[in-house]
Amino acid sequence: MTDTPVTDARVPAPLQEAAPTVTAAAAADHHLPQFHVRLPRGYVNDPNGPIDIGGEAHLYFQSRPRVDLDVPVEWGHATSDDLVHWTLHRPAIVPLPGGADSGGAWSGNTVLHDGVVRAYYSGKVDHSPFQSVLLAESTDGGNTFGAPVQVVADPAADEAITMFRDPFVWQHDDGWSMAVGAAAADQVASVRHYRSADGIDWTFVGDLVTMPRETVHGVDTGEGWECPQVITIDGSDVAIVASWSHADGPGDVLAVPLTGDPRPYRIDDGQHFYAASVMRTGSWGPVLFGWVTEGRTPQWTEQAGWSGAISLPRRAWIEGGRLRTEPHPAVDVLRAGGPTSADGATIDAQAEVVLHDPVTGRIRFRFSDTEFLDVVVDTDADTLTVDRSCASADPRADRSPAVVRRPFDGASDRPAVRVLLDGSVVEVFTSAGRSVTTRVYPVQAPPWTVEAPTGATWWPLGGPVDPVFRSARS
């Protein structure tokens, strides 16, 4: 995929054989999330190829050891047996100098084939107009991968393709399918479809879905689609794509039904969710992750020394023809004590607040007298608004609001509103399976307080897990 402004040809970083040292400044940074997969320092973006290997979740992600987009991207690696407590490992794929990914090992996914973990991904070479589709294999359970080989030909010149990247492979019928994101010179976005009997020799069979650039319900569908994913739930196929344009870069994550109504829609209504990645099958059912982007200036991010995180795992389902998500039930292990009344509660930088019924009012996270985040419910307008206009006294923080229309499902047993706060990361979920992922950067450090309608409850986040990621020799 393509970076947001703030990272690519690179000398491999030194292997980390022990827990990375966290500087005193980072340790005191209350904006650092503690329960979202990230690096202690450096740059994190797209989640790649989450896979269940023998009951252990392996999550790969785009990473750089520094907040420097000139450093070629590699595949970071974390594992978990519960989707919550993660162990960081050495990078699983590092660009090979002079190789097919010398300019960066970009986005893709993983599959298990006869005991071998196969990583399909985009390899960047600085002089090439495309990121070529590569295959690298792991025979040690997904910890390290061998040298990559190109397995799909780049588009021909007469196809007028201007962007081509991010393979997604899944087992289908008696063989394998691959989706690759593309943009054309006439601003037609597409998900190209390839088939293979063995996962090595691939044939282009047409487009899974294609769409001229347009605005649908206020959403720009993009001139191209990157990071395509295909999820199948109860017999329904949905393509998940990240809208993109040459001029503006990343846009929104869209769901495009492959059966039924083909109109795309956003799967997260926040400003800071991009490049979704799905675990189609496994011990935890269909699971979705996303890249939590930054909401502050590049200069501030570089000063902090870290950027980006991976969203909490989300359970995905289809209802009323729409892909919906909520925090995966595994996330509940983070709840420590409680629940207790939220109104007037004193909280740290990690907390969950739940509004059980949709009542007009607001949940306010008060950081200081002048800094606060409001999650506003308006039952008459049938909207939920995440208002960040006063969330930071620092002018370098993004203050734009997010609005969800028709956010509630009265027939659901899910809470009307569920807000998870982890440092600067805010994830909001509603009873209709809608979500808002956003960022806040209050100057005031915790403790903070909560003001909430009667009946709202809260939990500190901590539970039986250590909030600091473990690092393993691998």
mmCIF file of N, CA and C in Angstrom, residues 259-335:
data_model
loop_
_atom_site.group_PDB
_atom_site.id
_atom_site.type_symbol
_atom_site.label_atom_id
_atom_site.label_comp_id
_atom_site.label_asym_id
_atom_site.label_seq_id
_atom_site.Cartn_x
_atom_site.Cartn_y
_atom_site.Cartn_z
ATOM 1 N N THR A 259 -22.175 -9.996 -3.616
ATOM 2 C CA THR A 259 -23.500 -10.533 -3.908
ATOM 3 C C THR A 259 -24.523 -9.537 -3.379
ATOM 4 N N GLY A 260 -25.630 -9.383 -4.069
ATOM 5 C CA GLY A 260 -26.641 -8.435 -3.614
ATOM 6 C C GLY A 260 -26.309 -7.018 -4.026
ATOM 7 N N ASP A 261 -26.674 -6.051 -3.196
ATOM 8 C CA ASP A 261 -26.484 -4.628 -3.479
ATOM 9 C C ASP A 261 -24.997 -4.305 -3.535
ATOM 10 N N PRO A 262 -24.477 -3.867 -4.691
ATOM 11 C CA PRO A 262 -23.024 -3.656 -4.822
ATOM 12 C C PRO A 262 -22.544 -2.293 -4.342
ATOM 13 N N ARG A 263 -23.447 -1.440 -3.835
ATOM 14 C CA ARG A 263 -23.009 -0.104 -3.431
ATOM 15 C C ARG A 263 -22.054 -0.170 -2.242
ATOM 16 N N PRO A 264 -20.925 0.532 -2.314
ATOM 17 C CA PRO A 264 -19.943 0.487 -1.223
ATOM 18 C C PRO A 264 -20.375 1.354 -0.057
ATOM 19 N N TYR A 265 -19.844 1.036 1.107
ATOM 20 C CA TYR A 265 -20.095 1.834 2.304
ATOM 21 C C TYR A 265 -18.884 1.722 3.213
ATOM 22 N N ARG A 266 -18.715 2.731 4.080
ATOM 23 C CA ARG A 266 -17.583 2.731 5.008
ATOM 24 C C ARG A 266 -17.820 1.678 6.089
ATOM 25 N N ILE A 267 -16.754 1.007 6.500
ATOM 26 C CA ILE A 267 -16.910 0.054 7.599
ATOM 27 C C ILE A 267 -16.438 0.640 8.920
ATOM 28 N N ASP A 268 -15.870 1.848 8.880
ATOM 29 C CA ASP A 268 -15.537 2.575 10.097
ATOM 30 C C ASP A 268 -15.739 4.048 9.791
ATOM 31 N N ASP A 269 -16.461 4.752 10.667
ATOM 32 C CA ASP A 269 -16.810 6.144 10.406
ATOM 33 C C ASP A 269 -15.824 7.140 11.011
ATOM 34 N N GLY A 270 -14.700 6.646 11.505
ATOM 35 C CA GLY A 270 -13.690 7.533 12.059
ATOM 36 C C GLY A 270 -12.710 8.018 11.010
ATOM 37 N N GLN A 271 -11.791 8.878 11.454
ATOM 38 C CA GLN A 271 -10.799 9.455 10.548
ATOM 39 C C GLN A 271 -9.500 8.665 10.521
ATOM 40 N N HIS A 272 -9.346 7.689 11.418
ATOM 41 C CA HIS A 272 -8.017 7.108 11.618
ATOM 42 C C HIS A 272 -8.027 5.587 11.598
ATOM 43 N N PHE A 273 -8.786 5.016 10.649
ATOM 44 C CA PHE A 273 -8.833 3.577 10.434
ATOM 45 C C PHE A 273 -8.587 3.339 8.960
ATOM 46 N N TYR A 274 -7.570 2.517 8.647
ATOM 47 C CA TYR A 274 -7.220 2.298 7.244
ATOM 48 C C TYR A 274 -6.616 0.905 7.088
ATOM 49 N N ALA A 275 -6.594 0.439 5.811
ATOM 50 C CA ALA A 275 -5.889 -0.795 5.441
ATOM 51 C C ALA A 275 -6.331 -1.983 6.288
ATOM 52 N N ALA A 276 -7.621 -2.270 6.264
ATOM 53 C CA ALA A 276 -8.139 -3.402 7.041
ATOM 54 C C ALA A 276 -7.536 -4.714 6.560
ATOM 55 N N SER A 277 -7.415 -5.658 7.502
ATOM 56 C CA SER A 277 -6.888 -6.982 7.184
ATOM 57 C C SER A 277 -7.717 -8.009 7.940
ATOM 58 N N VAL A 278 -8.100 -9.099 7.262
ATOM 59 C CA VAL A 278 -9.002 -10.061 7.884
ATOM 60 C C VAL A 278 -8.332 -11.412 8.068
ATOM 61 N N MET A 279 -8.702 -12.061 9.168
ATOM 62 C CA MET A 279 -8.427 -13.475 9.367
ATOM 63 C C MET A 279 -9.724 -14.194 9.007
ATOM 64 N N ARG A 280 -9.759 -14.803 7.820
ATOM 65 C CA ARG A 280 -11.010 -15.381 7.311
ATOM 66 C C ARG A 280 -11.518 -16.514 8.188
ATOM 67 N N THR A 281 -10.614 -17.373 8.594
ATOM 68 C CA THR A 281 -11.002 -18.549 9.379
ATOM 69 C C THR A 281 -9.989 -18.760 10.493
ATOM 70 N N GLY A 282 -10.385 -19.494 11.514
ATOM 71 C CA GLY A 282 -9.475 -19.799 12.607
ATOM 72 C C GLY A 282 -10.234 -20.023 13.891
ATOM 73 N N SER A 283 -9.492 -20.096 14.976
ATOM 74 C CA SER A 283 -10.067 -20.411 16.283
ATOM 75 C C SER A 283 -11.027 -19.349 16.777
ATOM 76 N N TRP A 284 -10.931 -18.135 16.227
ATOM 77 C CA TRP A 284 -11.698 -17.011 16.765
ATOM 78 C C TRP A 284 -12.785 -16.534 15.811
ATOM 79 N N GLY A 285 -13.071 -17.301 14.726
ATOM 80 C CA GLY A 285 -14.052 -16.859 13.753
ATOM 81 C C GLY A 285 -13.495 -15.740 12.889
ATOM 82 N N PRO A 286 -14.351 -15.108 12.061
ATOM 83 C CA PRO A 286 -13.860 -14.005 11.219
ATOM 84 C C PRO A 286 -13.428 -12.815 12.077
ATOM 85 N N VAL A 287 -12.165 -12.402 11.931
ATOM 86 C CA VAL A 287 -11.608 -11.321 12.737
ATOM 87 C C VAL A 287 -11.037 -10.252 11.802
ATOM 88 N N LEU A 288 -11.260 -9.005 12.164
ATOM 89 C CA LEU A 288 -10.788 -7.893 11.351
ATOM 90 C C LEU A 288 -9.885 -6.988 12.183
ATOM 91 N N PHE A 289 -8.764 -6.573 11.586
ATOM 92 C CA PHE A 289 -7.843 -5.601 12.172
ATOM 93 C C PHE A 289 -7.724 -4.412 11.218
ATOM 94 N N GLY A 290 -7.265 -3.281 11.732
ATOM 95 C CA GLY A 290 -6.994 -2.135 10.876
ATOM 96 C C GLY A 290 -5.802 -1.358 11.394
ATOM 97 N N TRP A 291 -5.284 -0.499 10.546
ATOM 98 C CA TRP A 291 -4.202 0.410 10.915
ATOM 99 C C TRP A 291 -4.816 1.645 11.559
ATOM 100 N N VAL A 292 -4.432 1.948 12.794
ATOM 101 C CA VAL A 292 -4.861 3.169 13.456
ATOM 102 C C VAL A 292 -3.833 4.242 13.125
ATOM 103 N N THR A 293 -4.212 5.147 12.238
ATOM 104 C CA THR A 293 -3.291 6.181 11.786
ATOM 105 C C THR A 293 -3.180 7.297 12.824
ATOM 106 N N GLU A 294 -2.209 8.160 12.632
ATOM 107 C CA GLU A 294 -2.026 9.274 13.552
ATOM 108 C C GLU A 294 -2.988 10.419 13.232
ATOM 109 N N GLY A 295 -3.232 11.263 14.237
ATOM 110 C CA GLY A 295 -4.094 12.425 14.071
ATOM 111 C C GLY A 295 -3.390 13.688 14.516
ATOM 112 N N ARG A 296 -2.118 13.778 14.225
ATOM 113 C CA ARG A 296 -1.309 14.935 14.603
ATOM 114 C C ARG A 296 -0.307 15.201 13.493
ATOM 115 N N THR A 297 0.361 16.316 13.561
ATOM 116 C CA THR A 297 1.264 16.688 12.479
ATOM 117 C C THR A 297 2.455 15.721 12.390
ATOM 118 N N PRO A 298 3.016 15.563 11.181
ATOM 119 C CA PRO A 298 4.196 14.716 11.037
ATOM 120 C C PRO A 298 5.351 15.154 11.938
ATOM 121 N N GLN A 299 5.498 16.446 12.118
ATOM 122 C CA GLN A 299 6.594 16.931 12.956
ATOM 123 C C GLN A 299 6.439 16.458 14.401
ATOM 124 N N TRP A 300 5.233 16.489 14.904
ATOM 125 C CA TRP A 300 4.989 16.023 16.275
ATOM 126 C C TRP A 300 5.243 14.520 16.372
ATOM 127 N N THR A 301 4.792 13.794 15.364
ATOM 128 C CA THR A 301 5.012 12.352 15.358
ATOM 129 C C THR A 301 6.497 12.016 15.358
ATOM 130 N N GLU A 302 7.258 12.707 14.533
ATOM 131 C CA GLU A 302 8.696 12.460 14.484
ATOM 132 C C GLU A 302 9.354 12.799 15.814
ATOM 133 N N GLN A 303 8.886 13.863 16.431
ATOM 134 C CA GLN A 303 9.419 14.246 17.736
ATOM 135 C C GLN A 303 9.129 13.167 18.783
ATOM 136 N N ALA A 304 7.928 12.576 18.728
ATOM 137 C CA ALA A 304 7.565 11.534 19.684
ATOM 138 C C ALA A 304 8.370 10.256 19.461
ATOM 139 N N GLY A 305 8.770 9.995 18.221
ATOM 140 C CA GLY A 305 9.582 8.818 17.932
ATOM 141 C C GLY A 305 8.791 7.556 17.649
ATOM 142 N N TRP A 306 7.475 7.652 17.573
ATOM 143 C CA TRP A 306 6.653 6.477 17.252
ATOM 144 C C TRP A 306 5.414 6.931 16.489
ATOM 145 N N SER A 307 4.869 6.021 15.699
ATOM 146 C CA SER A 307 3.693 6.348 14.899
ATOM 147 C C SER A 307 2.906 5.088 14.601
ATOM 148 N N GLY A 308 1.582 5.185 14.741
ATOM 149 C CA GLY A 308 0.697 4.113 14.304
ATOM 150 C C GLY A 308 0.555 2.973 15.281
ATOM 151 N N ALA A 309 -0.540 2.244 15.123
ATOM 152 C CA ALA A 309 -0.837 1.060 15.933
ATOM 153 C C ALA A 309 -1.825 0.215 15.145
ATOM 154 N N ILE A 310 -2.035 -0.992 15.623
ATOM 155 C CA ILE A 310 -3.031 -1.884 15.028
ATOM 156 C C ILE A 310 -4.275 -1.874 15.918
ATOM 157 N N SER A 311 -5.433 -1.791 15.320
ATOM 158 C CA SER A 311 -6.674 -1.745 16.085
ATOM 159 C C SER A 311 -6.838 -2.991 16.942
ATOM 160 N N LEU A 312 -7.697 -2.884 17.945
ATOM 161 C CA LEU A 312 -8.098 -4.075 18.676
ATOM 162 C C LEU A 312 -8.793 -5.034 17.704
ATOM 163 N N PRO A 313 -8.713 -6.330 17.950
ATOM 164 C CA PRO A 313 -9.386 -7.278 17.051
ATOM 165 C C PRO A 313 -10.896 -7.080 17.084
ATOM 166 N N ARG A 314 -11.510 -7.188 15.922
ATOM 167 C CA ARG A 314 -12.953 -6.993 15.817
ATOM 168 C C ARG A 314 -13.623 -8.242 15.257
ATOM 169 N N ARG A 315 -14.705 -8.636 15.889
ATOM 170 C CA ARG A 315 -15.540 -9.705 15.344
ATOM 171 C C ARG A 315 -16.386 -9.124 14.232
ATOM 172 N N ALA A 316 -16.431 -9.821 13.104
ATOM 173 C CA ALA A 316 -17.178 -9.338 11.949
ATOM 174 C C ALA A 316 -18.357 -10.255 11.659
ATOM 175 N N TRP A 317 -19.469 -9.658 11.265
ATOM 176 C CA TRP A 317 -20.622 -10.429 10.826
ATOM 177 C C TRP A 317 -21.391 -9.614 9.793
ATOM 178 N N ILE A 318 -22.334 -10.259 9.113
ATOM 179 C CA ILE A 318 -23.158 -9.589 8.114
ATOM 180 C C ILE A 318 -24.608 -9.631 8.585
ATOM 181 N N GLU A 319 -25.224 -8.469 8.570
ATOM 182 C CA GLU A 319 -26.617 -8.355 8.997
ATOM 183 C C GLU A 319 -27.285 -7.275 8.166
ATOM 184 N N GLY A 320 -28.453 -7.596 7.613
ATOM 185 C CA GLY A 320 -29.134 -6.622 6.759
ATOM 186 C C GLY A 320 -28.326 -6.247 5.539
ATOM 187 N N GLY A 321 -27.502 -7.181 5.052
ATOM 188 C CA GLY A 321 -26.685 -6.934 3.875
ATOM 189 C C GLY A 321 -25.472 -6.076 4.129
ATOM 190 N N ARG A 322 -25.169 -5.796 5.405
ATOM 191 C CA ARG A 322 -24.065 -4.904 5.738
ATOM 192 C C ARG A 322 -23.057 -5.604 6.641
ATOM 193 N N LEU A 323 -21.770 -5.402 6.367
ATOM 194 C CA LEU A 323 -20.718 -5.913 7.231
ATOM 195 C C LEU A 323 -20.663 -5.066 8.495
ATOM 196 N N ARG A 324 -20.713 -5.719 9.642
ATOM 197 C CA ARG A 324 -20.723 -5.016 10.925
ATOM 198 C C ARG A 324 -19.618 -5.581 11.806
ATOM 199 N N THR A 325 -19.178 -4.774 12.762
ATOM 200 C CA THR A 325 -18.109 -5.222 13.652
ATOM 201 C C THR A 325 -18.370 -4.770 15.077
ATOM 202 N N GLU A 326 -17.707 -5.444 15.985
ATOM 203 C CA GLU A 326 -17.696 -5.085 17.400
ATOM 204 C C GLU A 326 -16.370 -5.572 17.977
ATOM 205 N N PRO A 327 -15.983 -5.105 19.155
ATOM 206 C CA PRO A 327 -14.768 -5.661 19.751
ATOM 207 C C PRO A 327 -14.906 -7.178 19.882
ATOM 208 N N HIS A 328 -13.872 -7.887 19.508
ATOM 209 C CA HIS A 328 -13.939 -9.339 19.644
ATOM 210 C C HIS A 328 -14.152 -9.690 21.114
ATOM 211 N N PRO A 329 -14.983 -10.700 21.416
ATOM 212 C CA PRO A 329 -15.205 -11.067 22.815
ATOM 213 C C PRO A 329 -13.926 -11.307 23.609
ATOM 214 N N ALA A 330 -12.835 -11.653 22.917
ATOM 215 C CA ALA A 330 -11.565 -11.855 23.618
ATOM 216 C C ALA A 330 -11.101 -10.599 24.330
ATOM 217 N N VAL A 331 -11.515 -9.432 23.813
ATOM 218 C CA VAL A 331 -11.080 -8.159 24.389
ATOM 219 C C VAL A 331 -11.607 -7.980 25.813
ATOM 220 N N ASP A 332 -12.684 -8.679 26.165
ATOM 221 C CA ASP A 332 -13.280 -8.522 27.497
ATOM 222 C C ASP A 332 -12.299 -8.861 28.617
ATOM 223 N N VAL A 333 -11.270 -9.632 28.317
ATOM 224 C CA VAL A 333 -10.300 -9.993 29.352
ATOM 225 C C VAL A 333 -9.551 -8.766 29.874
ATOM 226 N N LEU A 334 -9.588 -7.685 29.118
ATOM 227 C CA LEU A 334 -8.903 -6.467 29.554
ATOM 228 C C LEU A 334 -9.624 -5.767 30.701
ATOM 229 N N ARG A 335 -10.888 -6.081 30.907
ATOM 230 C CA ARG A 335 -11.644 -5.402 31.958
ATOM 231 C C ARG A 335 -11.132 -5.809 33.331
#
